[in-house]
Short mmCIF file of C-alpha atoms in Angstrom, two decimals:
data_model
loop_
_atom_site.label_atom_id
_atom_site.label_comp_id
_atom_site.label_asym_id
_atom_site.label_seq_id
_atom_site.Cartn_x
_atom_site.Cartn_y
_atom_site.Cartn_z
CA MET C 1 0.00 0.00 0.00
CA ALA C 2 1.39 3.38 -0.94
CA ILE C 3 1.86 5.57 2.08
CA ILE C 4 2.51 8.81 0.23
CA ASP C 5 -0.54 10.37 -1.32
CA GLU C 6 -1.27 13.50 -3.18
CA ILE C 7 -0.59 16.77 -1.41
CA THR C 8 -3.82 18.47 -0.45
CA CYS C 9 -4.79 21.87 0.86
CA PRO C 10 -4.89 23.13 3.55
CA LEU C 11 -3.21 20.18 5.27
CA PRO C 12 -1.92 16.93 3.78
CA ALA C 13 -3.14 13.72 5.34
CA PRO C 14 -0.22 12.29 7.28
CA ALA C 15 1.35 9.07 6.07
CA ALA C 16 1.25 6.29 8.65
CA SER C 17 2.96 2.92 8.86
CA GLN C 18 0.96 2.13 12.01
CA VAL C 19 -2.64 2.63 13.01
CA ILE C 20 -3.23 6.02 14.60
CA LEU C 21 -6.31 7.55 16.19
CA ALA C 22 -7.12 9.46 13.00
CA HIS C 23 -7.77 6.15 11.23
CA GLY C 24 -11.02 6.02 13.21
CA GLY C 25 -12.07 9.59 12.62
CA GLY C 26 -14.28 9.24 9.56
CA GLY C 27 -11.95 11.29 7.41
CA ARG C 28 -9.41 10.76 4.68
CA LEU C 29 -7.22 8.32 6.61
CA MET C 30 -10.12 6.08 7.55
CA HIS C 31 -11.32 5.96 3.95
CA ARG C 32 -7.80 5.16 2.78
CA LEU C 33 -7.55 2.33 5.32
CA ILE C 34 -10.84 0.83 4.17
CA GLU C 35 -10.19 1.23 0.45
CA HIS C 36 -6.55 0.10 0.38
CA LEU C 37 -6.33 -2.52 3.12
CA ILE C 38 -9.72 -3.82 4.24
CA LEU C 39 -11.75 -4.00 1.02
CA PRO C 40 -9.02 -5.77 -1.03
CA ALA C 41 -8.94 -8.50 1.63
CA VAL C 42 -12.60 -9.04 2.42
CA GLY C 43 -14.53 -6.92 -0.09
CA ASN C 44 -17.61 -7.97 -2.01
CA PRO C 45 -20.32 -6.02 -3.89
CA ILE C 46 -22.48 -5.55 -0.78
CA LEU C 47 -19.59 -4.34 1.41
CA ALA C 48 -18.19 -2.19 -1.39
CA ALA C 49 -21.34 -0.05 -1.30
CA LEU C 50 -19.95 1.41 1.99
CA HIS C 51 -23.44 2.19 3.22
CA ASP C 52 -24.51 2.40 6.87
CA GLY C 53 -25.66 -1.21 6.71
CA ALA C 54 -25.99 -4.16 4.35
CA VAL C 55 -29.30 -5.01 2.71
CA VAL C 56 -29.77 -8.71 1.97
CA GLU C 57 -32.81 -10.68 0.80
CA VAL C 58 -33.77 -13.75 2.82
CA GLY C 59 -36.79 -15.81 1.82
CA GLY C 60 -38.30 -12.89 -0.09
CA THR C 61 -37.83 -10.44 2.80
CA ARG C 62 -35.29 -7.66 2.56
CA LEU C 63 -33.30 -7.38 5.77
CA ALA C 64 -30.86 -4.69 6.85
CA PHE C 65 -27.89 -5.75 8.96
CA THR C 66 -25.28 -3.57 10.63
CA THR C 67 -22.70 -3.56 13.43
CA ASP C 68 -20.72 -0.90 15.26
CA SER C 69 -18.37 -0.65 18.24
CA TYR C 70 -18.40 2.11 20.85
CA VAL C 71 -15.25 3.28 22.62
CA VAL C 72 -16.29 6.78 23.68
CA ARG C 73 -14.38 8.55 26.44
CA PRO C 74 -15.74 9.55 28.98
CA LEU C 75 -18.30 6.79 29.51
CA LYS C 76 -20.93 9.29 30.70
CA PHE C 77 -21.35 12.71 29.11
CA PRO C 78 -23.99 15.47 28.98
CA GLY C 79 -27.00 14.06 27.13
CA GLY C 80 -26.00 10.39 27.21
CA ASP C 81 -23.54 7.63 27.91
CA ILE C 82 -21.79 4.82 26.05
CA ALA C 83 -24.76 2.46 26.40
CA ARG C 84 -27.33 4.90 25.00
CA LEU C 85 -24.88 5.70 22.22
CA ALA C 86 -24.44 2.01 21.37
CA VAL C 87 -28.17 1.42 20.97
CA ASN C 88 -28.96 4.59 19.04
CA GLY C 89 -25.91 4.33 16.79
CA THR C 90 -26.90 0.90 15.53
CA VAL C 91 -30.61 1.70 15.35
CA ASN C 92 -29.81 4.79 13.28
CA ASP C 93 -27.59 2.84 10.89
CA LEU C 94 -30.54 0.52 10.21
CA ALA C 95 -32.87 3.48 9.75
CA MET C 96 -30.47 4.94 7.17
CA CYS C 97 -31.07 1.79 5.11
CA GLY C 98 -34.81 2.55 5.15
CA ALA C 99 -35.35 -0.26 7.67
CA ARG C 100 -37.44 -0.71 10.79
CA PRO C 101 -35.00 -1.91 13.48
CA LEU C 102 -36.11 -5.12 15.21
CA VAL C 103 -33.41 -6.77 17.32
CA LEU C 104 -29.91 -5.96 18.58
CA SER C 105 -27.00 -7.83 20.07
CA ALA C 106 -24.77 -6.35 22.76
CA GLY C 107 -21.16 -7.44 23.24
CA LEU C 108 -19.51 -6.09 26.40
CA ILE C 109 -15.74 -5.88 26.83
CA LEU C 110 -15.16 -5.00 30.47
CA GLU C 111 -11.89 -3.91 32.05
CA GLU C 112 -10.96 -5.48 35.36
CA GLY C 113 -11.65 -2.90 38.07
CA LEU C 114 -14.74 -1.33 36.50
CA GLY C 115 -17.13 -0.43 39.30
CA MET C 116 -20.26 -2.56 39.58
CA ASP C 117 -22.36 0.52 40.36
CA LEU C 118 -21.28 2.18 37.11
CA LEU C 119 -21.79 -1.02 35.13
CA GLY C 120 -25.26 -1.32 36.61
CA GLU C 121 -26.09 2.26 35.60
CA LEU C 122 -24.92 1.63 32.07
CA MET C 123 -26.96 -1.57 31.74
CA GLN C 124 -30.06 0.28 32.95
CA SER C 125 -29.35 2.91 30.32
CA LEU C 126 -28.90 0.19 27.68
CA GLY C 127 -32.34 -1.19 28.48
CA ARG C 128 -34.04 2.22 28.52
CA ALA C 129 -32.48 3.21 25.19
CA ALA C 130 -33.60 -0.04 23.57
CA ALA C 131 -37.16 0.44 24.81
CA GLU C 132 -37.19 4.04 23.58
CA ALA C 133 -35.96 2.96 20.14
CA GLY C 134 -38.48 0.10 19.93
CA VAL C 135 -35.92 -2.70 19.70
CA VAL C 136 -35.12 -5.77 21.78
CA ILE C 137 -31.65 -6.94 22.78
CA VAL C 138 -31.84 -10.65 22.07
CA THR C 139 -28.27 -11.87 22.37
CA GLY C 140 -24.92 -10.76 23.68
CA ASP C 141 -21.49 -11.59 24.99
CA THR C 142 -19.33 -10.57 27.95
CA LYS C 143 -15.54 -10.58 28.11
CA VAL C 144 -13.20 -9.17 30.76
CA VAL C 145 -9.71 -7.89 29.91
CA ASP C 146 -6.80 -7.19 32.25
CA ARG C 147 -6.64 -3.99 34.27
CA GLY C 148 -5.06 -1.30 32.14
CA LYS C 149 -5.90 -3.11 28.87
CA GLY C 150 -9.23 -1.41 28.30
CA ASP C 151 -10.91 1.86 29.16
CA GLY C 152 -13.61 0.68 31.54
CA ILE C 153 -16.01 -0.72 29.00
CA PHE C 154 -16.29 -1.06 25.23
CA ILE C 155 -19.63 -2.07 23.69
CA ASN C 156 -20.29 -3.67 20.32
CA THR C 157 -23.84 -3.74 19.01
CA ALA C 158 -25.20 -5.38 15.88
CA GLY C 159 -28.74 -5.03 14.60
CA ILE C 160 -31.26 -6.46 12.17
CA GLY C 161 -34.23 -4.66 10.68
CA ILE C 162 -36.82 -5.12 7.95
CA VAL C 163 -36.42 -2.79 4.98
CA GLU C 164 -39.60 -0.80 4.43
CA ALA C 165 -38.37 1.33 1.55
CA SER C 166 -39.65 0.05 -1.79
CA ASP C 167 -36.70 1.40 -3.78
CA PRO C 168 -32.97 1.12 -3.02
CA ILE C 169 -31.67 3.79 -0.63
CA GLY C 170 -28.03 4.74 -1.00
CA PRO C 171 -25.58 6.98 -2.85
CA SER C 172 -26.08 5.09 -6.13
CA SER C 173 -29.74 6.21 -6.15
CA VAL C 174 -28.91 9.93 -5.90
CA ARG C 175 -29.63 11.87 -9.09
CA PRO C 176 -29.47 15.50 -10.33
CA GLY C 177 -32.39 17.54 -9.03
CA ASP C 178 -32.58 15.79 -5.65
CA VAL C 179 -33.14 18.14 -2.73
CA VAL C 180 -30.94 17.67 0.33
CA LEU C 181 -32.66 18.02 3.72
CA LEU C 182 -30.84 18.35 7.05
CA SER C 183 -32.77 17.22 10.13
CA GLY C 184 -31.50 19.84 12.60
CA ASP C 185 -28.61 21.69 14.22
CA ILE C 186 -25.16 20.14 14.03
CA GLY C 187 -22.13 19.68 16.25
CA ARG C 188 -23.63 19.15 19.71
CA HIS C 189 -22.43 15.60 20.31
CA GLY C 190 -18.80 16.29 19.51
CA ILE C 191 -18.70 19.49 21.54
CA ALA C 192 -20.47 17.86 24.51
CA ILE C 193 -17.81 15.11 24.54
CA MET C 194 -14.95 17.55 24.20
CA ALA C 195 -16.29 19.86 26.92
CA SER C 196 -16.81 16.94 29.30
CA ARG C 197 -13.42 15.41 28.53
CA GLU C 198 -11.45 18.60 28.89
CA GLY C 199 -13.46 20.13 31.73
CA LEU C 200 -14.53 23.09 29.62
CA ALA C 201 -17.42 25.19 30.92
CA PHE C 202 -19.66 27.31 28.73
CA GLU C 203 -22.38 29.79 29.71
CA THR C 204 -24.96 27.35 28.34
CA ALA C 205 -24.43 23.61 28.81
CA VAL C 206 -24.00 21.72 25.57
CA GLU C 207 -25.70 18.31 25.56
CA SER C 208 -25.28 15.54 23.02
CA ASP C 209 -28.06 15.13 20.46
CA CYS C 210 -27.89 11.33 20.89
CA ALA C 211 -31.33 9.99 19.88
CA PRO C 212 -33.04 7.36 17.70
CA LEU C 213 -33.95 8.53 14.19
CA THR C 214 -36.35 5.74 13.28
CA GLY C 215 -39.50 7.84 13.76
CA PRO C 216 -38.91 10.57 11.18
CA VAL C 217 -37.33 8.20 8.64
CA LEU C 218 -40.21 5.72 8.72
CA HIS C 219 -42.70 8.59 8.59
CA LEU C 220 -41.18 9.77 5.30
CA LEU C 221 -41.37 6.28 3.83
CA GLN C 222 -44.89 5.58 5.06
CA GLU C 223 -46.14 8.84 3.50
CA GLY C 224 -44.67 7.87 0.14
CA VAL C 225 -41.84 10.41 0.03
CA ARG C 226 -39.43 9.25 -2.65
CA VAL C 227 -36.20 9.02 -0.64
CA HIS C 228 -33.04 8.29 -2.62
CA CYS C 229 -30.40 8.39 0.12
CA LEU C 230 -30.10 8.76 3.88
CA ARG C 231 -27.01 9.24 6.04
CA ASP C 232 -26.58 9.91 9.76
CA LEU C 233 -23.90 12.46 10.56
CA THR C 234 -21.58 10.70 12.98
CA ARG C 235 -17.77 10.60 12.66
CA GLY C 236 -16.65 13.23 10.17
CA GLY C 237 -19.91 15.11 10.64
CA LEU C 238 -21.99 16.72 7.90
CA GLY C 239 -18.98 17.51 5.73
CA ALA C 240 -17.67 13.95 5.47
CA ALA C 241 -21.15 12.52 4.90
CA LEU C 242 -21.80 14.86 1.96
CA VAL C 243 -18.43 14.11 0.37
CA GLU C 244 -18.95 10.35 0.71
CA ILE C 245 -22.35 10.58 -0.96
CA ALA C 246 -21.13 12.88 -3.75
CA ARG C 247 -18.35 10.43 -4.57
CA GLY C 248 -20.58 7.37 -4.29
CA ALA C 249 -23.24 8.98 -6.47
CA GLY C 250 -20.81 10.52 -8.96
CA GLN C 251 -22.74 13.80 -8.65
CA ARG C 252 -22.09 17.38 -7.54
CA ILE C 253 -23.83 18.59 -4.39
CA GLU C 254 -24.34 22.30 -3.78
CA ILE C 255 -25.26 23.48 -0.28
CA ASP C 256 -26.14 26.80 1.34
CA GLU C 257 -23.80 27.11 4.30
CA ALA C 258 -25.94 29.86 5.85
CA ALA C 259 -28.86 27.41 6.07
CA ILE C 260 -27.00 25.04 8.41
CA PRO C 261 -28.32 25.39 11.98
CA VAL C 262 -25.54 25.68 14.55
CA ARG C 263 -26.44 26.68 18.11
CA PRO C 264 -24.59 29.78 19.36
CA GLU C 265 -22.91 27.88 22.19
CA VAL C 266 -21.68 25.22 19.76
CA GLN C 267 -20.44 27.86 17.34
CA ALA C 268 -18.63 29.63 20.16
CA ALA C 269 -17.03 26.39 21.36
CA CYS C 270 -15.90 25.53 17.83
CA GLU C 271 -14.31 28.95 17.44
CA LEU C 272 -12.58 28.55 20.81
CA LEU C 273 -11.28 25.09 19.94
CA GLY C 274 -10.47 25.84 16.31
CA LEU C 275 -13.00 23.34 14.95
CA ASP C 276 -15.22 23.54 11.87
CA PRO C 277 -18.80 22.61 12.91
CA LEU C 278 -19.21 20.98 9.51
CA TYR C 279 -16.91 18.15 10.64
CA VAL C 280 -18.00 17.80 14.27
CA ALA C 281 -19.82 14.54 15.06
CA ASN C 282 -23.54 14.20 15.74
CA GLU C 283 -25.52 11.22 17.06
CA GLY C 284 -29.07 12.34 16.31
CA ARG C 285 -28.90 14.09 12.94
CA PHE C 286 -29.23 12.91 9.36
CA ILE C 287 -29.51 14.14 5.79
CA ALA C 288 -32.10 12.94 3.30
CA PHE C 289 -31.95 13.17 -0.49
CA VAL C 290 -35.50 13.35 -1.85
CA GLU C 291 -37.14 14.01 -5.19
CA PRO C 292 -37.75 17.76 -5.71
CA GLN C 293 -41.55 17.32 -5.97
CA ASP C 294 -41.56 15.78 -2.48
CA ALA C 295 -39.18 18.18 -0.75
CA ASP C 296 -41.69 20.57 0.86
CA ARG C 297 -43.88 17.69 2.06
CA ALA C 298 -40.87 15.85 3.44
CA LEU C 299 -39.73 18.95 5.31
CA GLY C 300 -43.17 19.28 6.87
CA LEU C 301 -43.17 15.64 7.96
CA LEU C 302 -39.73 15.91 9.53
CA ARG C 303 -40.77 18.97 11.51
CA THR C 304 -43.56 16.99 13.23
CA HIS C 305 -40.93 14.96 15.14
CA ALA C 306 -39.07 16.43 18.10
CA VAL C 307 -35.75 14.99 16.95
CA SER C 308 -36.06 16.67 13.53
CA ALA C 309 -38.23 19.69 14.39
CA ASP C 310 -35.59 22.10 13.08
CA ALA C 311 -35.15 20.43 9.70
CA VAL C 312 -34.06 22.68 6.83
CA VAL C 313 -33.43 22.54 3.10
CA LEU C 314 -29.66 22.30 2.83
CA GLY C 315 -29.08 22.21 -0.93
CA ARG C 316 -29.51 20.14 -4.04
CA VAL C 317 -27.79 17.77 -6.42
CA VAL C 318 -26.70 19.07 -9.81
CA THR C 319 -24.90 17.61 -12.79
CA GLY C 320 -21.13 17.98 -12.53
CA VAL C 321 -17.97 16.52 -11.12
CA PRO C 322 -18.53 14.57 -7.88
CA GLU C 323 -17.75 17.17 -5.25
CA VAL C 324 -19.47 19.25 -2.59
CA VAL C 325 -19.54 23.03 -2.97
CA ALA C 326 -20.78 25.30 -0.17
CA THR C 327 -21.94 28.87 -0.71
CA GLY C 328 -21.30 31.14 2.28
CA VAL C 329 -23.15 34.14 3.66
CA LEU C 330 -21.21 36.57 1.45
CA GLY C 331 -21.78 34.53 -1.69
CA THR C 332 -18.32 33.03 -1.72
CA THR C 333 -17.94 29.34 -2.43
CA ARG C 334 -15.64 26.64 -1.11
CA VAL C 335 -15.15 22.99 -1.93
CA ILE C 336 -15.86 20.71 1.02
CA ASP C 337 -13.42 17.81 1.37
CA LEU C 338 -12.92 14.96 3.80
CA PRO C 339 -11.16 15.99 7.02
CA SER C 340 -7.44 15.28 6.84
CA GLY C 341 -6.95 14.02 10.36
CA GLU C 342 -8.84 13.51 13.59
CA GLN C 343 -10.62 16.51 15.09
CA LEU C 344 -12.05 14.68 18.09
CA PRO C 345 -10.86 11.11 18.79
CA ARG C 346 -12.96 8.56 20.71
CA ILE C 347 -16.26 10.46 20.35
CA CYS C 348 -18.43 7.39 19.69
#
């Protein structure tokens, strides 16, 4: 595998002969790892789609299947904890396939010395989050590693759901004319983690947006909105998600940067920390690509759900080279690219 890639602006992605934290950040290094090392070894047409989950047909029923691992630090943060994150992250990946989540597994990797009281709190949270998301945890596994070989607890969740979308949902279905909808304000999860981790205090507390997204997604599908692609905005944030879809679709996406909701306290924290909100992680936000005739109706449906009450029209898909172009408040434009490194490690 070549370790020297093209020079990019403003910062080149660092070459690495060993795994570094940035390989898990949802940016350029993670994509390079997947494309150059993982896919050549285990790739197949379903995996190569690089969607939030795999859609497979079993006995005439289309099932969505996904898995994710959660290593967030700290284990408890404003607005959630690692257990709530593990349930909602996997439920949301299934929802992004147009599926109704049904069952989850939960694999626990516990570090020797973890307090039983804390473990009990997290398991209670795991159960509450599953009930809130309408899923059942039907299987699991527990392992214990030596003291100092873990970080308290890591959780892996996998999930299965039934696909309710009649047409394929994914980047390959995106076409010119599609309207891009954003379900709400961005950046709260990443800033909540950073503030908790570093002991930063702001005038207004920033809480994670961690939440299940099944309700608004299924509402769109049940009302017949023609949805071409969905993507939750986790590692790499809104910016990385748009770039991934533009490349997967082979289409140009134009967005209005002024339309992106960012809460003042999040904006202030990003300015203080030198972060671009576009790349800060979320755990309860998604984008939807819908046919232009359905855009206004879809926006109205999203706004009936608390988790997507602040949905906005973000932009549209046009014919052109596969890239993302943002127009700012002053009418200037910039090309959005994948983040070069890791803004916030261990945020999910």
